[in-house]
PDB file of C-alpha atoms in Angstrom:
ATOM      1  CA  MET A  18       0.119  -0.192  -0.251  1.00  0.00           C
ATOM      2  CA  LYS A  19       1.649   3.447  -1.076  1.00  0.00           C
ATOM      3  CA  VAL A  20      -0.179   5.239   1.654  1.00  0.00           C
ATOM      4  CA  LYS A  21       1.787   3.659   4.065  1.00  0.00           C
ATOM      5  CA  GLN A  22       4.656   4.667   2.658  1.00  0.00           C
ATOM      6  CA  SER A  23       3.648   8.152   2.019  1.00  0.00           C
ATOM      7  CA  TYR A  24       1.927   8.633   5.300  1.00  0.00           C
ATOM      8  CA  GLU A  25       3.915  11.786   6.031  1.00  0.00           C
ATOM      9  CA  GLU A  26       2.648  13.419   3.139  1.00  0.00           C
ATOM     10  CA  PHE A  27      -0.836  13.357   4.886  1.00  0.00           C
ATOM     11  CA  THR A  28       0.390  14.179   7.879  1.00  0.00           C
ATOM     12  CA  LYS A  29       2.226  16.945   6.456  1.00  0.00           C
ATOM     13  CA  ARG A  30      -1.499  18.332   5.134  1.00  0.00           C
ATOM     14  CA  ARG A  31      -2.734  17.828   8.401  1.00  0.00           C
ATOM     15  CA  ALA A  32      -4.923  14.915   7.240  1.00  0.00           C
ATOM     16  CA  GLN A  33      -5.621  11.889   8.105  1.00  0.00           C
ATOM     17  CA  VAL A  34      -6.040   7.828   6.834  1.00  0.00           C
ATOM     18  CA  ILE A  35      -7.997   5.847   8.534  1.00  0.00           C
ATOM     19  CA  ALA A  36      -7.909   1.867   6.713  1.00  0.00           C
ATOM     20  CA  ILE A  37     -10.850  -0.764   7.083  1.00  0.00           C
ATOM     21  CA  ALA A  38     -10.389  -3.949   6.598  1.00  0.00           C
ATOM     22  CA  MET A  39     -12.810  -7.294   6.741  1.00  0.00           C
ATOM     23  CA  THR A  40     -10.695  -8.470   8.649  1.00  0.00           C
ATOM     24  CA  ALA A  41     -12.174  -9.945  12.058  1.00  0.00           C
ATOM     25  CA  PRO A  42     -10.448  -8.367  15.151  1.00  0.00           C
ATOM     26  CA  PRO A  43      -8.551 -11.308  16.451  1.00  0.00           C
ATOM     27  CA  LEU A  44      -6.979 -11.531  13.203  1.00  0.00           C
ATOM     28  CA  MET A  45      -6.258  -8.440  12.791  1.00  0.00           C
ATOM     29  CA  THR A  46      -4.138  -7.691  15.915  1.00  0.00           C
ATOM     30  CA  VAL A  47      -2.093 -10.754  14.768  1.00  0.00           C
ATOM     31  CA  TRP A  48      -1.937  -9.237  11.179  1.00  0.00           C
ATOM     32  CA  LEU A  49      -1.307  -5.775  12.344  1.00  0.00           C
ATOM     33  CA  LYS A  50       1.891  -7.380  14.393  1.00  0.00           C
ATOM     34  CA  GLU A  51       2.983  -8.291  11.188  1.00  0.00           C
ATOM     35  CA  ASN A  52       2.321  -5.291   9.156  1.00  0.00           C
ATOM     36  CA  PRO A  53       2.601  -2.675  11.684  1.00  0.00           C
ATOM     37  CA  LEU A  54       0.966   0.577   9.994  1.00  0.00           C
ATOM     38  CA  PRO A  55       0.987   4.576  11.083  1.00  0.00           C
ATOM     39  CA  PHE A  56      -2.745   5.046  10.717  1.00  0.00           C
ATOM     40  CA  PRO A  57      -6.195   3.108  12.649  1.00  0.00           C
ATOM     41  CA  ILE A  58      -6.889   0.291  10.948  1.00  0.00           C
ATOM     42  CA  PHE A  59     -10.693  -0.743  11.637  1.00  0.00           C
ATOM     43  CA  SER A  60     -12.571  -3.863  11.172  1.00  0.00           C
ATOM     44  CA  ASP A  61     -15.699  -4.894   8.989  1.00  0.00           C
ATOM     45  CA  PRO A  62     -16.136  -8.286   8.922  1.00  0.00           C
ATOM     46  CA  GLU A  63     -19.754  -8.340   8.076  1.00  0.00           C
ATOM     47  CA  LEU A  64     -18.972  -5.772   5.404  1.00  0.00           C
ATOM     48  CA  LYS A  65     -21.627  -3.591   6.648  1.00  0.00           C
ATOM     49  CA  ALA A  66     -19.552  -0.047   5.925  1.00  0.00           C
ATOM     50  CA  TYR A  67     -18.166  -1.868   2.516  1.00  0.00           C
ATOM     51  CA  ARG A  68     -22.365  -2.265   1.663  1.00  0.00           C
ATOM     52  CA  ALA A  69     -22.891   1.308   2.955  1.00  0.00           C
ATOM     53  CA  PHE A  70     -20.039   2.784   0.729  1.00  0.00           C
ATOM     54  CA  GLY A  71     -21.268   1.101  -2.210  1.00  0.00           C
ATOM     55  CA  LEU A  72     -18.554  -1.213  -2.737  1.00  0.00           C
ATOM     56  CA  GLN A  73     -19.633  -4.536  -3.910  1.00  0.00           C
ATOM     57  CA  LYS A  74     -18.341  -7.863  -5.352  1.00  0.00           C
ATOM     58  CA  THR A  75     -16.153  -8.793  -8.462  1.00  0.00           C
ATOM     59  CA  SER A  76     -16.346 -12.108  -9.930  1.00  0.00           C
ATOM     60  CA  LEU A  77     -14.215 -14.979 -10.561  1.00  0.00           C
ATOM     61  CA  LEU A  78     -14.445 -14.334 -13.915  1.00  0.00           C
ATOM     62  CA  LYS A  79     -13.434 -11.142 -13.952  1.00  0.00           C
ATOM     63  CA  LEU A  80     -10.586 -11.986 -11.533  1.00  0.00           C
ATOM     64  CA  LEU A  81      -8.983 -14.078 -13.880  1.00  0.00           C
ATOM     65  CA  ASN A  82      -9.219 -11.456 -16.673  1.00  0.00           C
ATOM     66  CA  PRO A  83      -5.466 -12.284 -18.343  1.00  0.00           C
ATOM     67  CA  LEU A  84      -5.230  -8.003 -18.197  1.00  0.00           C
ATOM     68  CA  VAL A  85      -6.443  -8.208 -14.137  1.00  0.00           C
ATOM     69  CA  ILE A  86      -3.603 -10.775 -13.798  1.00  0.00           C
ATOM     70  CA  GLY A  87      -1.275  -8.928 -15.927  1.00  0.00           C
ATOM     71  CA  ARG A  88      -1.689  -5.602 -13.567  1.00  0.00           C
ATOM     72  CA  TYR A  89      -0.795  -7.900 -10.246  1.00  0.00           C
ATOM     73  CA  VAL A  90       2.078  -9.332 -11.938  1.00  0.00           C
ATOM     74  CA  LYS A  91       3.214  -6.042 -12.502  1.00  0.00           C
ATOM     75  CA  GLN A  92       2.211  -4.726  -9.328  1.00  0.00           C
ATOM     76  CA  ILE A  93       4.406  -7.674  -7.379  1.00  0.00           C
ATOM     77  CA  PHE A  94       7.542  -6.609  -9.482  1.00  0.00           C
ATOM     78  CA  GLU A  95       6.961  -2.643  -8.908  1.00  0.00           C
ATOM     79  CA  GLY A  96       7.274  -3.907  -5.004  1.00  0.00           C
ATOM     80  CA  GLY A  97       3.733  -4.219  -4.141  1.00  0.00           C
ATOM     81  CA  LYS A  98       2.832  -7.949  -2.423  1.00  0.00           C
ATOM     82  CA  ILE A  99      -0.432 -10.148  -2.162  1.00  0.00           C
ATOM     83  CA  ARG A 100      -1.994 -10.447   1.105  1.00  0.00           C
ATOM     84  CA  ARG A 101      -2.923 -13.446   1.913  1.00  0.00           C
ATOM     85  CA  ILE A 102      -6.381 -14.130   2.383  1.00  0.00           C
ATOM     86  CA  LEU A 103      -7.686 -14.315   6.025  1.00  0.00           C
ATOM     87  CA  PRO A 104     -10.434 -16.946   7.398  1.00  0.00           C
ATOM     88  CA  GLY A 105     -13.604 -15.066   6.955  1.00  0.00           C
ATOM     89  CA  GLU A 106     -12.475 -12.740   4.069  1.00  0.00           C
ATOM     90  CA  ASP A 107     -13.657 -12.353   0.771  1.00  0.00           C
ATOM     91  CA  PRO A 108     -11.110 -12.451  -1.675  1.00  0.00           C
ATOM     92  CA  LEU A 109     -13.837 -11.100  -4.184  1.00  0.00           C
ATOM     93  CA  GLN A 110     -14.916  -8.017  -2.095  1.00  0.00           C
ATOM     94  CA  LEU A 111     -13.580  -4.948  -3.870  1.00  0.00           C
ATOM     95  CA  GLY A 112     -12.203  -1.942  -2.082  1.00  0.00           C
ATOM     96  CA  GLY A 113     -12.212   1.599  -2.393  1.00  0.00           C
ATOM     97  CA  ASP A 114     -10.691   4.911  -1.222  1.00  0.00           C
ATOM     98  CA  PHE A 115     -12.677   7.997  -0.139  1.00  0.00           C
ATOM     99  CA  LEU A 116     -11.402  11.067   0.491  1.00  0.00           C
ATOM    100  CA  VAL A 117     -13.605  13.638   2.916  1.00  0.00           C
ATOM    101  CA  THR A 118     -13.424  16.753   4.573  1.00  0.00           C
ATOM    102  CA  GLN A 119     -13.589  17.120   8.366  1.00  0.00           C
ATOM    103  CA  ALA A 120     -17.024  17.922   8.216  1.00  0.00           C
ATOM    104  CA  LYS A 121     -17.480  14.291   6.484  1.00  0.00           C
ATOM    105  CA  THR A 122     -18.240  15.228   3.344  1.00  0.00           C
ATOM    106  CA  LEU A 123     -17.293  13.432   0.163  1.00  0.00           C
ATOM    107  CA  ILE A 124     -14.504  14.998  -2.180  1.00  0.00           C
ATOM    108  CA  ALA A 125     -13.567  12.055  -4.609  1.00  0.00           C
ATOM    109  CA  SER A 126     -13.509   8.447  -4.344  1.00  0.00           C
ATOM    110  CA  TRP A 127     -12.280   5.822  -6.219  1.00  0.00           C
ATOM    111  CA  THR A 128     -13.618   2.382  -6.632  1.00  0.00           C
ATOM    112  CA  SER A 129     -13.137   0.235  -9.619  1.00  0.00           C
ATOM    113  CA  SER A 130     -14.146  -3.288 -10.859  1.00  0.00           C
ATOM    114  CA  ASP A 131     -10.543  -4.106 -11.480  1.00  0.00           C
ATOM    115  CA  PRO A 132      -9.233  -5.020  -7.513  1.00  0.00           C
ATOM    116  CA  THR A 133      -5.654  -3.779  -9.191  1.00  0.00           C
ATOM    117  CA  ARG A 134      -6.756  -0.369 -10.054  1.00  0.00           C
ATOM    118  CA  GLN A 135      -5.672   2.391  -6.985  1.00  0.00           C
ATOM    119  CA  PRO A 136      -5.496   5.977  -7.229  1.00  0.00           C
ATOM    120  CA  GLU A 137      -2.252   7.529  -7.826  1.00  0.00           C
ATOM    121  CA  LEU A 138      -1.157   9.354  -4.902  1.00  0.00           C
ATOM    122  CA  PHE A 139      -0.027  12.512  -6.472  1.00  0.00           C
ATOM    123  CA  THR A 140      -3.885  12.510  -7.192  1.00  0.00           C
ATOM    124  CA  ILE A 141      -4.874  12.201  -3.908  1.00  0.00           C
ATOM    125  CA  LEU A 142      -2.518  14.720  -2.477  1.00  0.00           C
ATOM    126  CA  SER A 143      -3.341  17.472  -5.162  1.00  0.00           C
ATOM    127  CA  LEU A 144      -7.024  17.164  -3.828  1.00  0.00           C
ATOM    128  CA  LEU A 145      -5.512  17.562  -0.196  1.00  0.00           C
ATOM    129  CA  ASP A 146      -3.400  20.825  -1.328  1.00  0.00           C
ATOM    130  CA  GLN A 147      -6.377  22.584  -2.986  1.00  0.00           C
ATOM    131  CA  LEU A 148      -8.825  21.723   0.273  1.00  0.00           C
ATOM    132  CA  THR A 149      -5.990  23.235   2.694  1.00  0.00           C
ATOM    133  CA  LYS A 150      -4.849  25.461   0.780  1.00  0.00           C
ATOM    134  CA  PRO A 151      -4.592  29.386   2.266  1.00  0.00           C
ATOM    135  CA  GLU A 152      -7.655  31.975   0.002  1.00  0.00           C
TER     136      GLU A 152
ATOM    137  CA  MET B   8     -26.007   2.811  -2.387  1.00  0.00           C
ATOM    138  CA  SER B   9     -23.731   4.458  -4.228  1.00  0.00           C
ATOM    139  CA  LEU B  10     -21.769   8.161  -2.569  1.00  0.00           C
ATOM    140  CA  ARG B  11     -21.603  10.981  -4.976  1.00  0.00           C
ATOM    141  CA  VAL B  12     -19.265  13.863  -4.263  1.00  0.00           C
ATOM    142  CA  GLY B  13     -20.824  16.491  -1.952  1.00  0.00           C
ATOM    143  CA  ASP B  14     -22.694  13.645   0.042  1.00  0.00           C
ATOM    144  CA  THR B  15     -22.011  13.107   3.671  1.00  0.00           C
ATOM    145  CA  ILE B  16     -20.675   9.416   4.169  1.00  0.00           C
ATOM    146  CA  PRO B  17     -22.309   7.169   6.479  1.00  0.00           C
ATOM    147  CA  ASP B  18     -21.200   6.644  10.093  1.00  0.00           C
ATOM    148  CA  VAL B  19     -20.869   3.327  10.336  1.00  0.00           C
ATOM    149  CA  THR B  20     -20.062   1.164  12.949  1.00  0.00           C
ATOM    150  CA  LEU B  21     -16.564  -0.771  13.156  1.00  0.00           C
ATOM    151  CA  LEU B  22     -14.278  -2.708  15.270  1.00  0.00           C
ATOM    152  CA  ASP B  23     -11.291  -1.800  16.770  1.00  0.00           C
ATOM    153  CA  PRO B  24      -8.630  -4.318  16.644  1.00  0.00           C
ATOM    154  CA  SER B  25      -9.553  -5.316  20.413  1.00  0.00           C
ATOM    155  CA  GLY B  26     -13.275  -5.776  18.960  1.00  0.00           C
ATOM    156  CA  ARG B  27     -14.505  -2.732  20.362  1.00  0.00           C
ATOM    157  CA  GLU B  28     -17.303  -0.779  18.616  1.00  0.00           C
ATOM    158  CA  ILE B  29     -16.430   2.616  17.222  1.00  0.00           C
ATOM    159  CA  LYS B  30     -18.061   5.051  14.954  1.00  0.00           C
ATOM    160  CA  LEU B  31     -16.640   6.100  12.052  1.00  0.00           C
ATOM    161  CA  PHE B  32     -17.563   9.705  12.635  1.00  0.00           C
ATOM    162  CA  GLU B  33     -15.939   9.689  16.225  1.00  0.00           C
ATOM    163  CA  GLN B  34     -12.593   9.218  13.962  1.00  0.00           C
ATOM    164  CA  ILE B  35     -12.316  12.009  11.631  1.00  0.00           C
ATOM    165  CA  HIS B  36     -10.754  15.246  12.774  1.00  0.00           C
ATOM    166  CA  GLN B  37      -9.012  16.407   9.971  1.00  0.00           C
ATOM    167  CA  PRO B  38      -9.198  15.632   5.761  1.00  0.00           C
ATOM    168  CA  THR B  39      -9.508  11.821   5.693  1.00  0.00           C
ATOM    169  CA  LEU B  40      -8.466   9.097   2.967  1.00  0.00           C
ATOM    170  CA  ILE B  41     -10.747   6.019   4.329  1.00  0.00           C
ATOM    171  CA  VAL B  42      -9.549   3.011   2.313  1.00  0.00           C
ATOM    172  CA  PHE B  43     -11.248   0.042   2.282  1.00  0.00           C
ATOM    173  CA  LEU B  44      -8.708  -2.307   1.946  1.00  0.00           C
ATOM    174  CA  ARG B  45      -8.459  -4.924  -1.040  1.00  0.00           C
ATOM    175  CA  HIS B  46      -6.610  -7.758  -0.816  1.00  0.00           C
ATOM    176  CA  LEU B  47      -3.470  -6.542  -2.492  1.00  0.00           C
ATOM    177  CA  MET B  48      -1.225  -4.483  -0.284  1.00  0.00           C
TER     178      MET B  48
END
């Protein structure tokens, strides 16, 4: 996750990051010991938050699309790693990224039916710069 | 439910790593990137 490596860019802009995963708390605790994060992460094992934010599942057919597999391979070569699917997690559940104001208003969102698609960090940071720019 | 720019996000209930319930809004004090994890990190 590039956000983890670039977290300082968020704090410099007086912004925060919150991660949400479908991992149940006991497994989350174990996972965090191996993969500590500089920002909070919360569990949504019943996927209620995922659904409330409009995040759906992909299909096995879409997941096994050669283009998707190619992007996974590319991301692995670029230093990404596939996190193993923990018990209770759904490998077909799609993620997403939502940028919100302090007032909880949505500024931008990035969702895709392709699990390898992620927003460019530059785009997110540019939006934050516009939010915090003095008038 | 599909959120649009300008909408107020839902105040969902989540669990912290200890299993305690928390509300998302209580965690947001600044402009925030909320990342719903995919399985590739």
